[in-house]
Coordinates of C-alpha atoms in Angstrom, one line a residue:
X1 CA 4.3 -8.0 -29.6
X2 CA 7.4 -6.5 -27.7
X3 CA 8.7 -6.6 -24.6
X4 CA 7.9 -3.5 -22.5
X5 CA 8.6 -1.6 -19.5
X6 CA 5.6 1.0 -18.7
X7 CA 6.8 4.4 -18.7
X8 CA 7.7 6.0 -15.3
X9 CA 7.2 2.4 -13.7
X10 CA 9.2 2.3 -10.3
X11 CA 8.9 -1.6 -10.5
X12 CA 11.8 -2.3 -12.8
X13 CA 12.0 -6.1 -12.0
X14 CA 9.5 -7.4 -14.6
X15 CA 8.9 -6.3 -18.0
X16 CA 5.7 -6.7 -20.0
X17 CA 4.5 -7.8 -23.4
X18 CA 1.4 -6.7 -24.5
X19 CA 0.4 -6.2 -28.0
X20 CA -0.7 -2.4 -27.8
X21 CA 0.1 0.0 -24.8
X22 CA -2.8 3.1 -24.8
X23 CA -2.3 6.2 -22.9
X24 CA -5.8 7.9 -22.5
X25 CA -6.0 11.6 -21.2
X26 CA -9.6 11.0 -20.0
X27 CA -12.3 8.7 -19.7
X28 CA -13.6 8.8 -23.2
X29 CA -10.2 7.4 -24.2
X30 CA -10.1 4.4 -21.8
X31 CA -13.9 3.5 -23.0
X32 CA -12.2 3.6 -26.2
X33 CA -9.5 1.2 -25.5
X34 CA -11.5 -1.1 -23.5
X35 CA -14.1 -1.2 -26.3
X36 CA -11.3 -2.0 -29.0
X37 CA -9.7 -4.5 -26.8
X38 CA -13.2 -6.6 -26.0
X39 CA -14.1 -6.4 -30.0
X40 CA -10.4 -8.2 -30.6
X41 CA -10.8 -10.7 -27.7
X42 CA -7.6 -9.2 -26.0
X43 CA -7.4 -8.8 -22.2
X44 CA -6.8 -5.6 -20.9
X45 CA -4.2 -4.9 -17.5
X46 CA -4.4 -1.2 -16.1
X47 CA -0.8 0.3 -15.0
X48 CA -0.6 4.0 -13.0
X49 CA 2.8 4.8 -11.1
X50 CA 4.2 1.4 -11.3
X51 CA 5.2 0.6 -7.7
X52 CA 2.9 -2.9 -8.3
X53 CA 2.7 -4.1 -11.8
X54 CA -0.6 -6.1 -13.3
X55 CA -0.8 -9.5 -13.8
X56 CA 0.8 -11.1 -17.2
X57 CA 0.3 -8.9 -19.9
X58 CA 0.9 -11.0 -23.1
X59 CA -0.4 -10.1 -26.1
X60 CA -3.1 -7.9 -24.3
X61 CA -3.6 -4.1 -24.1
X62 CA -1.8 -2.3 -21.4
X63 CA -3.9 0.9 -20.3
X64 CA -1.4 3.5 -18.7
X65 CA -3.4 6.0 -17.0
X66 CA -0.2 8.2 -16.0
X67 CA -1.5 11.1 -18.1
X68 CA -5.2 11.4 -16.2
X69 CA -3.5 13.3 -13.3
X70 CA -6.0 15.9 -12.6
X71 CA -6.8 17.0 -8.8
X72 CA -9.4 19.5 -7.4
X73 CA -10.3 20.0 -3.8
X74 CA -13.4 21.3 -2.5
X75 CA -12.2 22.6 0.9
X76 CA -16.1 23.0 1.9
X77 CA -17.1 19.4 1.7
X78 CA -13.5 18.5 2.3
X79 CA -13.5 16.0 -0.6
X80 CA -10.9 15.8 -3.6
X81 CA -11.4 14.7 -7.1
X82 CA -8.4 12.7 -8.6
X83 CA -7.8 11.2 -11.7
X84 CA -6.2 7.7 -12.0
X85 CA -2.7 8.7 -12.9
X86 CA -2.3 11.0 -9.9
X87 CA 0.5 10.4 -7.2
X88 CA -0.1 11.2 -3.6
X89 CA 2.3 13.9 -3.4
X90 CA -0.1 15.7 -5.8
X91 CA -3.0 15.4 -3.9
X92 CA -1.1 16.5 -0.2
X93 CA -0.1 19.6 -1.9
X94 CA -3.3 20.6 -3.3
X95 CA -5.2 19.7 0.2
X96 CA -2.7 21.3 2.5
X97 CA -3.3 25.1 1.8
X98 CA -6.7 24.3 2.9
X99 CA -5.7 22.7 6.0
X100 CA -6.9 19.3 5.1
X101 CA -5.1 16.3 4.2
X102 CA -5.6 12.9 2.2
X103 CA -5.8 9.0 3.7
X104 CA -2.1 8.4 1.4
X105 CA 0.6 6.2 2.5
X106 CA 4.5 6.6 3.2
X107 CA 5.9 7.1 -0.4
X108 CA 4.4 10.6 -2.4
X109 CA 5.2 8.7 -5.4
X110 CA 2.7 6.4 -5.0
X111 CA -0.8 6.2 -7.0
X112 CA -3.5 7.4 -5.3
X113 CA -6.1 5.1 -7.0
X114 CA -4.7 1.9 -7.2
X115 CA -3.3 2.4 -3.7
X116 CA -7.0 3.2 -2.7
X117 CA -8.7 0.3 -4.8
X118 CA -6.3 -1.8 -2.9
X119 CA -7.7 -0.7 0.6
X120 CA -5.0 1.8 1.2
X121 CA -3.0 1.8 4.4
X122 CA -2.0 5.3 5.5
X123 CA 0.2 6.7 7.9
X124 CA -2.8 7.7 9.8
X125 CA -5.0 4.5 9.5
X126 CA -5.3 3.8 13.1
X127 CA -7.0 7.3 13.7
X128 CA -9.0 7.1 10.3
X129 CA -9.0 4.0 9.0
X130 CA -8.5 2.5 5.2
X131 CA -8.5 4.9 2.1
X132 CA -11.0 2.9 0.7
X133 CA -13.7 3.8 3.6
X134 CA -13.2 7.5 3.0
X135 CA -14.1 7.1 -1.3
X136 CA -17.5 9.1 -2.0
X137 CA -17.7 7.9 -5.6
X138 CA -15.8 6.1 -8.4
X139 CA -15.8 6.6 -12.5
X140 CA -15.1 3.4 -14.1
X141 CA -15.1 1.8 -17.3
X142 CA -16.2 -2.0 -17.5
X143 CA -15.9 -4.4 -19.4
X144 CA -18.8 -3.8 -21.7
X145 CA -17.4 -0.2 -22.4
X146 CA -19.5 1.6 -20.2
X147 CA -18.5 4.6 -18.3
X148 CA -20.2 4.3 -14.9
X149 CA -20.2 6.8 -12.0
X150 CA -20.4 4.6 -9.0
X151 CA -21.8 5.4 -5.9
X152 CA -23.5 3.7 -2.5
X153 CA -27.0 4.2 -4.2
X154 CA -25.7 4.3 -7.7
X155 CA -24.4 0.5 -8.5
X156 CA -23.8 -0.3 -4.6
X157 CA -22.6 -4.0 -5.5
X158 CA -19.9 -2.0 -8.0
X159 CA -18.9 0.1 -4.9
X160 CA -18.5 -2.2 -2.5
X161 CA -16.4 -4.8 -4.7
X162 CA -13.9 -1.9 -6.0
X163 CA -13.0 -0.8 -2.4
X164 CA -11.1 -3.4 -1.5
X165 CA -11.2 -5.4 -4.7
X166 CA -9.1 -3.9 -7.1
X167 CA -8.8 -3.2 -10.7
X168 CA -10.2 -6.7 -12.1
X169 CA -13.8 -5.4 -11.9
X170 CA -12.9 -2.4 -14.7
X171 CA -10.7 0.6 -15.1
X172 CA -11.3 3.0 -12.7
X173 CA -10.8 6.6 -14.3
X174 CA -11.1 8.9 -11.2
X175 CA -12.2 8.8 -7.5
X176 CA -14.1 11.5 -5.2
X177 CA -12.6 11.1 -2.0
X178 CA -12.8 12.6 1.7
X179 CA -10.4 14.8 3.1
X180 CA -9.1 14.9 6.7
X181 CA -8.6 18.2 9.0
X182 CA -5.2 17.3 9.6
X183 CA -2.4 20.1 9.2
X184 CA 0.2 19.1 11.4
X185 CA 1.7 15.8 13.2
X186 CA 4.0 14.8 15.5
X187 CA 6.2 12.2 13.8
X188 CA 9.6 10.6 12.6
X189 CA 11.7 7.7 13.4
X190 CA 14.0 6.2 15.9
X191 CA 17.0 4.3 14.8
X192 CA 18.7 1.7 17.1
X193 CA 21.4 -0.4 16.2
X194 CA 20.7 -4.2 14.8
X195 CA 22.3 -5.6 18.0
X196 CA 19.7 -4.3 20.1
X197 CA 16.8 -5.7 17.8
X198 CA 15.2 -8.5 19.8
X199 CA 14.9 -5.7 23.1
X200 CA 13.6 -3.0 20.8
X201 CA 10.6 -5.3 18.9
X202 CA 10.0 -6.7 22.3
X203 CA 9.7 -2.8 23.9
X204 CA 7.6 -2.1 20.3
X205 CA 5.3 -4.9 20.6
X206 CA 4.4 -4.2 24.2
X207 CA 4.1 -0.2 23.4
X208 CA 1.5 -0.8 20.6
X209 CA -0.8 -2.2 23.5
X210 CA -0.9 0.8 25.0
X211 CA -1.0 3.9 22.4
X212 CA -4.2 5.6 21.2
X213 CA -5.7 5.2 18.0
X214 CA -4.3 8.5 17.1
X215 CA -0.8 7.1 16.8
X216 CA -0.1 5.1 13.9
X217 CA 3.3 3.3 13.7
X218 CA 5.5 0.6 12.5
X219 CA 8.9 -1.1 13.3
X220 CA 11.5 -1.8 10.3
X221 CA 14.6 -3.9 10.2
X222 CA 17.2 -4.0 7.2
X223 CA 20.9 -4.2 6.3
X224 CA 21.8 -0.6 5.3
X225 CA 24.0 -0.5 2.2
X226 CA 27.3 1.0 2.5
X227 CA 26.3 3.8 0.1
X228 CA 27.4 7.4 0.1
X229 CA 23.6 8.3 0.0
X230 CA 23.1 7.5 3.6
X231 CA 24.4 9.3 6.8
X232 CA 27.8 7.9 7.5
X233 CA 26.7 6.6 11.0
X234 CA 24.2 4.1 9.3
X235 CA 26.3 2.8 5.8
X236 CA 26.9 -1.0 6.3
X237 CA 25.0 -1.5 9.5
X238 CA 22.0 -3.6 10.4
X239 CA 19.6 -1.0 11.7
X240 CA 16.1 -1.2 13.8
X241 CA 13.8 1.6 13.5
X242 CA 10.6 2.7 14.8
X243 CA 8.2 5.3 12.6
X244 CA 5.9 7.1 14.4
X245 CA 2.9 9.5 13.4
X246 CA 0.8 11.0 16.1
X247 CA -1.8 13.9 15.6
X248 CA -1.9 14.9 19.3
X249 CA 0.0 17.5 20.7
X250 CA 3.6 17.3 20.4
X251 CA 4.3 17.5 24.4
X252 CA 2.2 14.2 24.3
X253 CA 4.0 13.1 21.8
X254 CA 7.2 13.4 23.6
X255 CA 5.6 11.3 26.5
X256 CA 4.3 8.8 24.2
X257 CA 7.6 7.8 22.5
X258 CA 9.6 7.6 25.6
X259 CA 9.4 4.1 26.3
X260 CA 10.7 3.5 22.8
X261 CA 13.9 5.9 23.5
X262 CA 14.7 3.8 26.4
X263 CA 14.6 0.6 24.3
X264 CA 18.4 0.7 23.4
X265 CA 21.2 3.2 22.3
X266 CA 19.8 5.5 19.5
X267 CA 21.6 6.0 16.4
X268 CA 19.3 9.1 15.2
X269 CA 16.3 10.4 16.6
X270 CA 14.0 12.7 13.8
X271 CA 11.0 12.7 16.2
X272 CA 9.4 16.3 16.0
X273 CA 6.5 18.6 15.0
X274 CA 5.9 18.9 11.3
X275 CA 3.6 20.2 9.0
X276 CA 1.5 17.3 7.1
X277 CA 3.5 18.5 3.8
X278 CA 6.6 16.8 5.5
X279 CA 5.1 13.5 6.6
X280 CA 6.8 11.6 3.6
X281 CA 9.8 12.0 5.8
X282 CA 8.8 9.8 8.4
X283 CA 9.9 6.5 6.5
X284 CA 11.8 8.6 3.7
X285 CA 11.1 5.4 1.1
X286 CA 13.2 5.2 -1.7
X287 CA 12.5 7.5 -4.5
X288 CA 14.0 5.9 -7.5
X289 CA 12.7 2.9 -9.5
X290 CA 14.3 -0.3 -8.7
X291 CA 13.9 -3.9 -8.8
X292 CA 12.0 -5.9 -6.1
X293 CA 9.8 -8.7 -4.8
X294 CA 7.6 -8.6 -2.0
X295 CA 4.9 -9.8 0.1
X296 CA 2.5 -8.5 2.7
X297 CA 0.8 -11.0 5.4
X298 CA -1.8 -9.8 7.5
X299 CA -1.4 -11.4 11.0
X300 CA -4.4 -11.3 13.8
X301 CA -1.4 -10.7 16.5
X302 CA 2.2 -11.3 16.8
X303 CA 4.3 -12.6 20.0
X304 CA 7.7 -11.3 20.5
X305 CA 9.1 -14.9 20.3
X306 CA 7.9 -15.1 16.7
X307 CA 8.9 -11.5 15.7
X308 CA 12.5 -12.4 16.8
X309 CA 12.6 -15.4 14.9
X310 CA 11.6 -13.1 11.9
X311 CA 14.5 -11.0 12.4
X312 CA 16.7 -13.9 12.8
X313 CA 15.6 -15.4 9.4
X314 CA 15.6 -11.9 7.2
X315 CA 18.7 -10.3 9.3
X316 CA 22.5 -9.8 8.5
X317 CA 23.0 -13.5 8.0
X318 CA 20.1 -14.0 5.6
X319 CA 20.7 -15.4 2.1
X320 CA 19.9 -12.1 0.6
X321 CA 18.7 -8.5 1.8
X322 CA 15.2 -8.4 3.0
X323 CA 13.4 -5.2 4.3
X324 CA 11.3 -6.4 7.2
X325 CA 8.3 -3.8 8.2
X326 CA 5.8 -4.3 10.8
X327 CA 2.8 -2.2 10.5
X328 CA 0.9 -1.8 13.9
X329 CA -3.2 -2.0 12.8
X330 CA -6.4 -2.1 14.5
X331 CA -8.2 1.2 15.6
X332 CA -10.4 2.5 12.9
X333 CA -9.3 0.1 10.6
X334 CA -10.9 -2.7 12.5
X335 CA -14.1 -0.6 13.0
X336 CA -17.2 -1.1 10.6
X337 CA -17.2 1.4 7.9
X338 CA -20.1 4.0 7.0
X339 CA -20.6 1.8 3.7
X340 CA -19.2 -1.7 3.6
X341 CA -16.4 -2.9 1.4
X342 CA -14.1 -5.4 0.0
X343 CA -11.4 -4.6 2.4
X344 CA -10.3 -8.0 4.0
X345 CA -9.3 -8.8 7.0
X346 CA -10.2 -6.1 9.4
X347 CA -9.4 -7.9 12.5
X348 CA -5.7 -7.9 11.7
X349 CA -3.4 -6.6 14.6
X350 CA -0.4 -6.1 12.5
X351 CA 1.0 -6.3 8.8
X352 CA 4.3 -7.8 8.5
X353 CA 5.8 -6.6 4.9
X354 CA 8.7 -8.4 3.4
X355 CA 10.7 -6.4 0.1
X356 CA 13.7 -7.8 -1.1
X357 CA 16.0 -6.1 -4.0
X358 CA 16.3 -8.3 -7.1
X359 CA 19.6 -7.1 -8.3
X360 CA 20.7 -10.5 -9.6
X361 CA 19.2 -12.4 -6.5
X362 CA 17.1 -15.5 -7.5
X363 CA 13.5 -15.1 -6.9
X364 CA 13.0 -18.9 -6.1
X365 CA 15.5 -17.9 -3.2
X366 CA 13.5 -15.1 -2.3
X367 CA 10.4 -17.2 -1.7
X368 CA 11.8 -20.2 -0.2
X369 CA 12.9 -17.7 2.6
X370 CA 9.6 -15.9 2.4
X371 CA 8.0 -19.6 3.4
X372 CA 10.1 -20.0 6.2
X373 CA 9.1 -16.1 7.6
X374 CA 5.6 -17.5 7.0
X375 CA 6.4 -20.7 8.8
X376 CA 7.2 -18.5 11.8
X377 CA 4.1 -16.3 12.0
X378 CA 1.7 -19.5 10.9
X379 CA -0.1 -19.6 14.1
X380 CA -1.4 -15.8 13.5
X381 CA -1.9 -15.7 9.8
X382 CA -5.1 -14.5 8.3
X383 CA -3.9 -13.9 4.2
X384 CA -2.1 -11.7 2.3
X385 CA -2.1 -7.9 1.6
X386 CA -3.3 -6.8 -1.6
X387 CA -1.3 -3.4 -1.7
X388 CA 2.0 -5.4 -0.6
X389 CA 2.1 -8.1 -2.9
X390 CA 4.9 -7.4 -5.1
X391 CA 5.7 -10.2 -7.8
X392 CA 4.9 -8.8 -11.1
X393 CA 1.6 -10.7 -11.2
X394 CA 3.2 -14.2 -11.0
X395 CA 2.0 -16.1 -7.8
X396 CA -1.6 -16.9 -8.8
X397 CA -1.2 -19.5 -6.2
X398 CA -1.5 -16.9 -3.4
X399 CA -4.6 -14.9 -5.1
X400 CA -6.9 -16.9 -3.0
X401 CA -5.5 -15.7 0.0
X402 CA -6.1 -11.9 -1.1
X403 CA -9.4 -11.9 0.7
X404 CA -11.6 -14.5 3.0
X405 CA -13.6 -16.8 1.2
X406 CA -16.9 -15.0 1.7
X407 CA -15.5 -11.7 0.2
X408 CA -14.0 -13.6 -2.5
X409 CA -17.1 -15.5 -3.4
X410 CA -18.7 -12.3 -3.5
X411 CA -16.6 -10.6 -5.8
X412 CA -16.5 -13.7 -8.0
X413 CA -20.4 -13.0 -8.5
X414 CA -19.4 -9.3 -9.5
X415 CA -16.9 -10.5 -12.4
X416 CA -19.3 -13.0 -13.5
X417 CA -21.9 -10.2 -13.7
X418 CA -19.9 -7.3 -15.0
X419 CA -17.1 -9.1 -16.8
X420 CA -18.3 -12.5 -17.5
X421 CA -15.5 -12.9 -20.6
X422 CA -12.7 -12.2 -18.3
X423 CA -11.4 -9.2 -20.0
X424 CA -10.0 -8.0 -16.9
X425 CA -8.2 -11.2 -15.9
X426 CA -10.9 -12.4 -13.8
X427 CA -8.6 -13.6 -10.5
X428 CA -7.6 -11.1 -8.0
X429 CA -3.9 -10.6 -9.0
X430 CA -4.5 -6.8 -10.0
X431 CA -2.3 -3.8 -10.6
X432 CA -1.4 -2.4 -7.0
X433 CA 0.6 0.8 -5.6
X434 CA 1.1 0.6 -2.0
X435 CA 3.0 2.4 0.4

């Protein structure tokens, strides 16, 4: 057994120690790997692009899907077939020539399949809902070594559970997903000096009560490193940014963001009309691998006092650097999809995301800080976000909060049916890609 950091892993904080690493090029290879592991009594974990890592792998088999990277777009049906190792950037590029777009997240380097299995909170989520809501079919190898084609009509319970339940029901080798007719949008970010953070946050929360579902947004706060890669006016500063993606006319977009621009002195303003292929510039997530720890809190609502308290806890005086992001939910995410799924907490109004670099920072100290933040938002707490729990699979105590009790019970029933020997780990601490 050797310690192993998976190839192309974006998360570098946690290493794995599998007995064997397998990199199949297609479903048949996955099926063989699962059958071999089952015959030897070894657990199986799945790894895609590594924004999130699987749960603990000690002596088991790690299946890396990175070589399964096929993308096929059907412009007439507005669908795409994607392999388990495909990143969103490739899907965006394949769909764009047809005037279509997937329901991707903010980072083009995230694995499309793992992201979708966790629900999939996209940059257009308020208008179109979760990515999991647009899955047409899945191909999955279950613990018995059977490759199944899963649709609402064939294997309906698996179709329900895989969309929002993650990898614990098998190894998904590919998806067919629906695409949306979006070629351009109005979007970008407004950055403010951190001294204006309370007022910006209050203005943002008030603003979210007024915007249409065609507008999806978030507000983020972080202490920027004093690094040459950043613009000089941002280096070393505590910055609060509002990110916007709006599919309506640019003129109307300018009207919508006017109250935000008035919230305080603006350090930078990148709001503009853009082709969808440039949508990753809205958040400009770091493209390089690094070590981090993170949590996602699903909140029913949030008042300005609690939100400001979160920034007080995580701001420049915090014991470690913490990136805070508050995503505005609702809209189509709260609506019942055409086919029910295991995506939890649809009533949530906001997602509070916390992420701390682990460059020598003690994980115990990070957890202690996150506990204080959770205390500040406790009146609104619903549970945890599967897509945005980054801890190397080491927090079994939080797995219970990833789904509502009724959903968790139903998922447990599916595990008993399809994986009675817990080949894939049983509990819902899964490989997940997020942004």
